[in-house]
Tab-separated table of C-alpha atoms in Angstrom:
chain	number	residue	atom	x	y	z
A	756	GLU	CA	0.000	0.000	0.000
A	757	ALA	CA	1.140	3.564	-0.611
A	758	GLY	CA	2.620	5.240	2.410
A	759	VAL	CA	1.840	8.543	4.079
A	760	ALA	CA	2.682	11.438	1.771
A	761	GLN	CA	3.786	14.875	2.909
A	762	SER	CA	4.648	18.056	1.065
A	763	PRO	CA	6.706	20.083	0.797
A	764	ARG	CA	9.735	18.139	1.966
A	765	TYR	CA	11.707	21.274	2.786
A	766	LYS	CA	10.689	24.848	3.466
A	767	ILE	CA	12.687	27.925	4.409
A	768	ILE	CA	10.840	31.043	5.530
A	769	GLU	CA	11.560	34.198	7.449
A	770	LYS	CA	10.132	34.778	10.881
A	771	ARG	CA	6.655	36.267	10.937
A	772	GLN	CA	5.833	34.636	7.594
A	773	SER	CA	3.156	31.981	7.205
A	774	VAL	CA	3.606	28.384	6.080
A	775	ALA	CA	1.387	25.395	5.432
A	776	PHE	CA	2.130	21.695	5.317
A	777	TRP	CA	0.050	19.030	3.652
A	778	CYS	CA	-0.434	15.377	4.572
A	779	ASN	CA	-2.157	12.579	2.692
A	780	PRO	CA	-2.616	9.548	4.954
A	781	ILE	CA	-2.803	5.921	3.938
A	782	SER	CA	-6.121	5.237	2.277
A	783	GLY	CA	-8.772	4.204	4.758
A	784	HIS	CA	-6.878	5.327	7.835
A	785	ALA	CA	-9.240	7.072	10.212
A	786	THR	CA	-6.669	8.482	12.620
A	787	LEU	CA	-4.176	11.169	11.646
A	788	TYR	CA	-1.424	12.724	13.752
A	789	TRP	CA	0.828	15.759	13.402
A	790	TYR	CA	4.092	15.819	15.319
A	791	GLN	CA	6.811	18.418	15.726
A	792	GLN	CA	10.350	17.105	16.067
A	793	ILE	CA	12.958	19.649	17.070
A	794	LEU	CA	16.576	18.657	16.404
A	795	GLY	CA	17.855	16.337	19.111
A	796	GLN	CA	14.420	15.669	20.591
A	797	GLY	CA	11.746	13.062	20.155
A	798	PRO	CA	8.537	13.756	18.245
A	799	LYS	CA	6.002	15.877	20.117
A	800	LEU	CA	2.331	15.312	19.353
A	801	LEU	CA	0.637	18.502	18.192
A	802	ILE	CA	-2.778	17.245	17.181
A	803	GLN	CA	-4.617	13.973	16.645
A	804	PHE	CA	-7.676	13.596	14.418
A	805	GLN	CA	-10.197	10.796	14.317
A	806	ASN	CA	-11.836	11.148	10.893
A	807	ASN	CA	-12.412	14.915	10.748
A	808	GLY	CA	-12.788	15.428	14.490
A	809	VAL	CA	-10.049	16.492	16.896
A	810	VAL	CA	-9.164	13.890	19.547
A	811	ASP	CA	-6.258	15.719	21.178
A	812	ASP	CA	-4.804	19.168	20.533
A	813	SER	CA	-3.562	19.895	24.029
A	814	GLN	CA	-0.009	20.647	22.891
A	815	LEU	CA	-0.890	22.678	19.807
A	816	PRO	CA	0.118	26.364	20.225
A	817	LYS	CA	-3.238	27.603	19.128
A	818	ASP	CA	-2.227	31.252	18.951
A	819	ARG	CA	-0.146	30.500	15.856
A	820	PHE	CA	-0.758	26.892	14.791
A	821	SER	CA	-3.905	25.553	13.196
A	822	ALA	CA	-4.787	22.256	11.583
A	823	GLU	CA	-7.727	20.856	9.744
A	824	ARG	CA	-8.753	17.603	8.208
A	825	LEU	CA	-11.630	18.327	5.918
A	826	LYS	CA	-13.629	15.289	4.765
A	827	GLY	CA	-11.571	13.102	7.073
A	828	VAL	CA	-8.823	12.423	4.548
A	829	ASP	CA	-6.053	14.949	3.789
A	830	SER	CA	-4.870	17.361	6.429
A	831	THR	CA	-3.079	20.687	6.508
A	832	LEU	CA	-1.058	22.207	9.320
A	833	LYS	CA	-0.495	25.954	9.262
A	834	ILE	CA	1.800	28.247	11.195
A	835	GLN	CA	1.020	31.949	11.209
A	836	PRO	CA	3.198	33.816	12.049
A	837	ALA	CA	6.285	31.630	12.310
A	838	LYS	CA	8.910	32.064	15.005
A	839	LEU	CA	12.534	30.981	15.025
A	840	GLU	CA	11.721	28.233	17.529
A	841	ASP	CA	9.317	26.638	15.055
A	842	SER	CA	12.297	25.328	13.080
A	843	ALA	CA	11.786	21.573	13.181
A	844	VAL	CA	10.699	18.540	11.211
A	845	TYR	CA	6.934	18.217	11.038
A	846	LEU	CA	5.824	14.613	10.859
A	847	CYS	CA	2.462	13.301	9.812
A	848	ALA	CA	1.343	9.804	10.731
A	849	SER	CA	-1.806	7.791	10.244
A	850	SER	CA	-3.323	4.644	11.680
A	851	SER	CA	-6.327	2.592	10.735
A	852	TYR	CA	-7.917	3.463	14.051
A	853	VAL	CA	-7.072	4.937	17.450
A	854	GLY	CA	-4.522	2.736	19.174
A	855	TYR	CA	-3.418	0.881	16.074
A	856	GLU	CA	0.079	1.042	14.557
A	857	GLN	CA	1.090	4.486	13.330
A	858	TYR	CA	2.660	4.835	9.881
A	859	PHE	CA	4.823	7.910	9.481
A	860	GLY	CA	5.439	10.140	6.515
A	861	PRO	CA	8.882	11.405	5.485
A	862	GLY	CA	8.388	14.725	7.258
A	863	THR	CA	8.718	18.366	6.250
A	864	ARG	CA	11.864	20.139	7.401
A	865	LEU	CA	11.055	23.760	8.252
A	866	THR	CA	13.766	26.356	8.739
A	867	VAL	CA	12.732	29.752	10.061
A	868	THR	CA	15.373	32.460	9.602
B	267	ALA	CA	2.406	14.750	33.715
B	268	GLN	CA	3.323	11.969	31.342
B	269	ARG	CA	7.014	11.742	30.613
B	270	VAL	CA	9.407	9.343	28.909
B	271	THR	CA	13.123	9.409	29.601
B	272	GLN	CA	15.929	7.675	27.742
B	273	PRO	CA	19.128	8.311	29.663
B	274	GLU	CA	21.570	7.496	26.878
B	275	LYS	CA	21.808	9.734	23.831
B	276	LEU	CA	24.328	7.416	22.213
B	277	LEU	CA	25.056	3.758	22.833
B	278	SER	CA	27.897	1.995	21.058
B	279	VAL	CA	28.356	-1.778	21.167
B	280	PHE	CA	30.339	-4.279	19.160
B	281	LYS	CA	28.672	-6.692	16.775
B	282	GLY	CA	27.584	-9.819	18.624
B	283	ALA	CA	27.451	-8.093	22.002
B	284	PRO	CA	24.241	-7.769	24.013
B	285	VAL	CA	22.462	-4.457	23.885
B	286	GLU	CA	20.013	-2.801	26.248
B	287	LEU	CA	18.353	0.513	25.513
B	288	LYS	CA	16.849	2.027	28.630
B	289	CYS	CA	13.456	3.651	28.903
B	290	ASN	CA	11.723	4.947	32.002
B	291	TYR	CA	8.376	6.609	32.170
B	292	SER	CA	6.141	8.515	34.537
B	293	TYR	CA	2.420	8.072	34.185
B	294	SER	CA	-0.463	7.869	36.620
B	295	GLY	CA	-2.289	4.841	35.290
B	296	SER	CA	-1.635	1.970	32.929
B	297	PRO	CA	-0.076	3.312	29.766
B	298	GLU	CA	0.666	1.449	26.588
B	299	LEU	CA	4.392	1.381	25.819
B	300	PHE	CA	6.086	1.272	22.421
B	301	TRP	CA	9.500	1.249	20.816
B	302	TYR	CA	9.874	3.075	17.512
B	303	VAL	CA	12.967	2.927	15.297
B	304	GLN	CA	14.334	5.127	12.560
B	305	TYR	CA	17.015	3.655	10.318
B	306	SER	CA	19.230	5.969	8.290
B	307	ARG	CA	17.254	7.738	5.538
B	308	GLN	CA	14.081	5.840	6.423
B	309	ARG	CA	10.829	6.773	8.093
B	310	LEU	CA	10.058	6.358	11.730
B	311	GLN	CA	8.408	2.973	12.236
B	312	LEU	CA	6.990	0.862	15.012
B	313	LEU	CA	9.364	-1.797	16.312
B	314	LEU	CA	7.251	-3.335	19.046
B	315	ARG	CA	4.556	-2.643	21.611
B	316	HIS	CA	4.301	-4.143	25.055
B	317	ILE	CA	0.818	-5.595	24.648
B	318	SER	CA	1.979	-7.722	21.726
B	319	ARG	CA	4.699	-9.436	23.744
B	320	GLU	CA	6.473	-10.175	20.462
B	321	SER	CA	10.123	-10.456	19.558
B	322	ILE	CA	10.821	-8.311	16.506
B	323	LYS	CA	14.191	-8.582	14.739
B	324	GLY	CA	15.472	-10.308	17.875
B	325	PHE	CA	14.460	-7.415	20.142
B	326	THR	CA	12.285	-7.832	23.212
B	327	ALA	CA	11.029	-5.386	25.809
B	328	ASP	CA	9.434	-6.113	29.145
B	329	LEU	CA	7.188	-3.692	30.931
B	330	ASN	CA	8.186	-3.361	34.592
B	331	LYS	CA	5.421	-1.414	36.285
B	332	GLY	CA	7.212	-1.400	39.634
B	333	GLU	CA	10.264	0.320	38.174
B	334	THR	CA	8.227	2.125	35.493
B	335	SER	CA	10.627	0.890	32.862
B	336	PHE	CA	10.370	-0.600	29.384
B	337	HIS	CA	13.934	-1.439	28.405
B	338	LEU	CA	14.668	-2.790	24.918
B	339	LYS	CA	17.030	-5.740	24.720
B	340	LYS	CA	18.744	-7.884	22.144
B	341	PRO	CA	21.200	-10.663	23.025
B	342	PHE	CA	23.442	-10.313	19.963
B	343	ALA	CA	23.604	-6.950	18.195
B	344	GLN	CA	23.966	-6.776	14.423
B	345	GLU	CA	25.364	-3.908	12.350
B	346	GLU	CA	21.960	-3.427	10.727
B	347	ASP	CA	20.539	-2.598	14.155
B	348	SER	CA	22.318	0.751	14.041
B	349	ALA	CA	19.556	3.341	14.173
B	350	MET	CA	17.739	5.872	16.319
B	351	TYR	CA	15.409	4.290	18.862
B	352	TYR	CA	12.518	6.080	20.556
B	353	CYS	CA	10.484	4.865	23.501
B	354	ALA	CA	6.902	6.150	23.608
B	355	LEU	CA	3.737	5.789	25.634
B	356	SER	CA	0.078	6.437	25.062
B	357	ASN	CA	-3.153	6.492	26.992
B	358	TYR	CA	-5.568	4.185	25.173
B	359	GLY	CA	-4.237	5.283	21.802
B	360	GLN	CA	-4.194	8.969	22.664
B	361	ASN	CA	-1.838	11.506	24.215
B	362	PHE	CA	1.272	9.980	22.688
B	363	VAL	CA	4.537	11.002	24.366
B	364	PHE	CA	7.929	10.148	22.891
B	365	GLY	CA	11.269	10.046	24.647
B	366	PRO	CA	14.304	11.949	23.331
B	367	GLY	CA	15.755	8.905	21.624
B	368	THR	CA	18.929	6.839	21.816
B	369	ARG	CA	21.245	6.418	18.868
B	370	LEU	CA	22.525	2.853	18.731
B	371	SER	CA	25.772	2.315	16.890
B	372	VAL	CA	26.851	-1.286	16.344
B	373	LEU	CA	30.523	-1.456	15.557
B	374	PRO	CA	32.031	-4.208	13.346
């Protein structure tokens, strides 16, 4: 089966600019996750969707980050405005259901200058 | 608060030697524990989960609730085991928390 797709793979922006990331999960997977992985750290869960509903967004900085999963398939994560500390790899993962194995995408490497 | 610690950032062993990657956690309840692995230039992937009680690629991990640990072990390390290993926990499939990771380097 095709894996989780993410785009773009790399993005460089200046602070205070906006950026959006896109994720296409494995077909049929109901659960979708966005993680932020800062260099030298483990992934940090930002938001978890079940179909198009939010299950957990407790660690999402809602003043600047937003995410949506319209129609319960693709998802976008947006940062507006970006800060230097947002430089990280943003990982998308999906699973067939809550609690099942997560399959990760290749990630988007964001550099904020 | 939920937390996962992995005390070693880097662990180097020789091929054929035993390896143990340490993981400790803090959680008020009964979490589900996982080990994820990322090989060079590959995606992060699940290695094993404690409820499965499986041995994957020769690795095993035992959940010790008394010591709140979930150490990953393999009796004879292979060069292809070199990778980044992350311990993680969840609460019924939600609230995933990952540790900082340990880089395992298996020397020839």
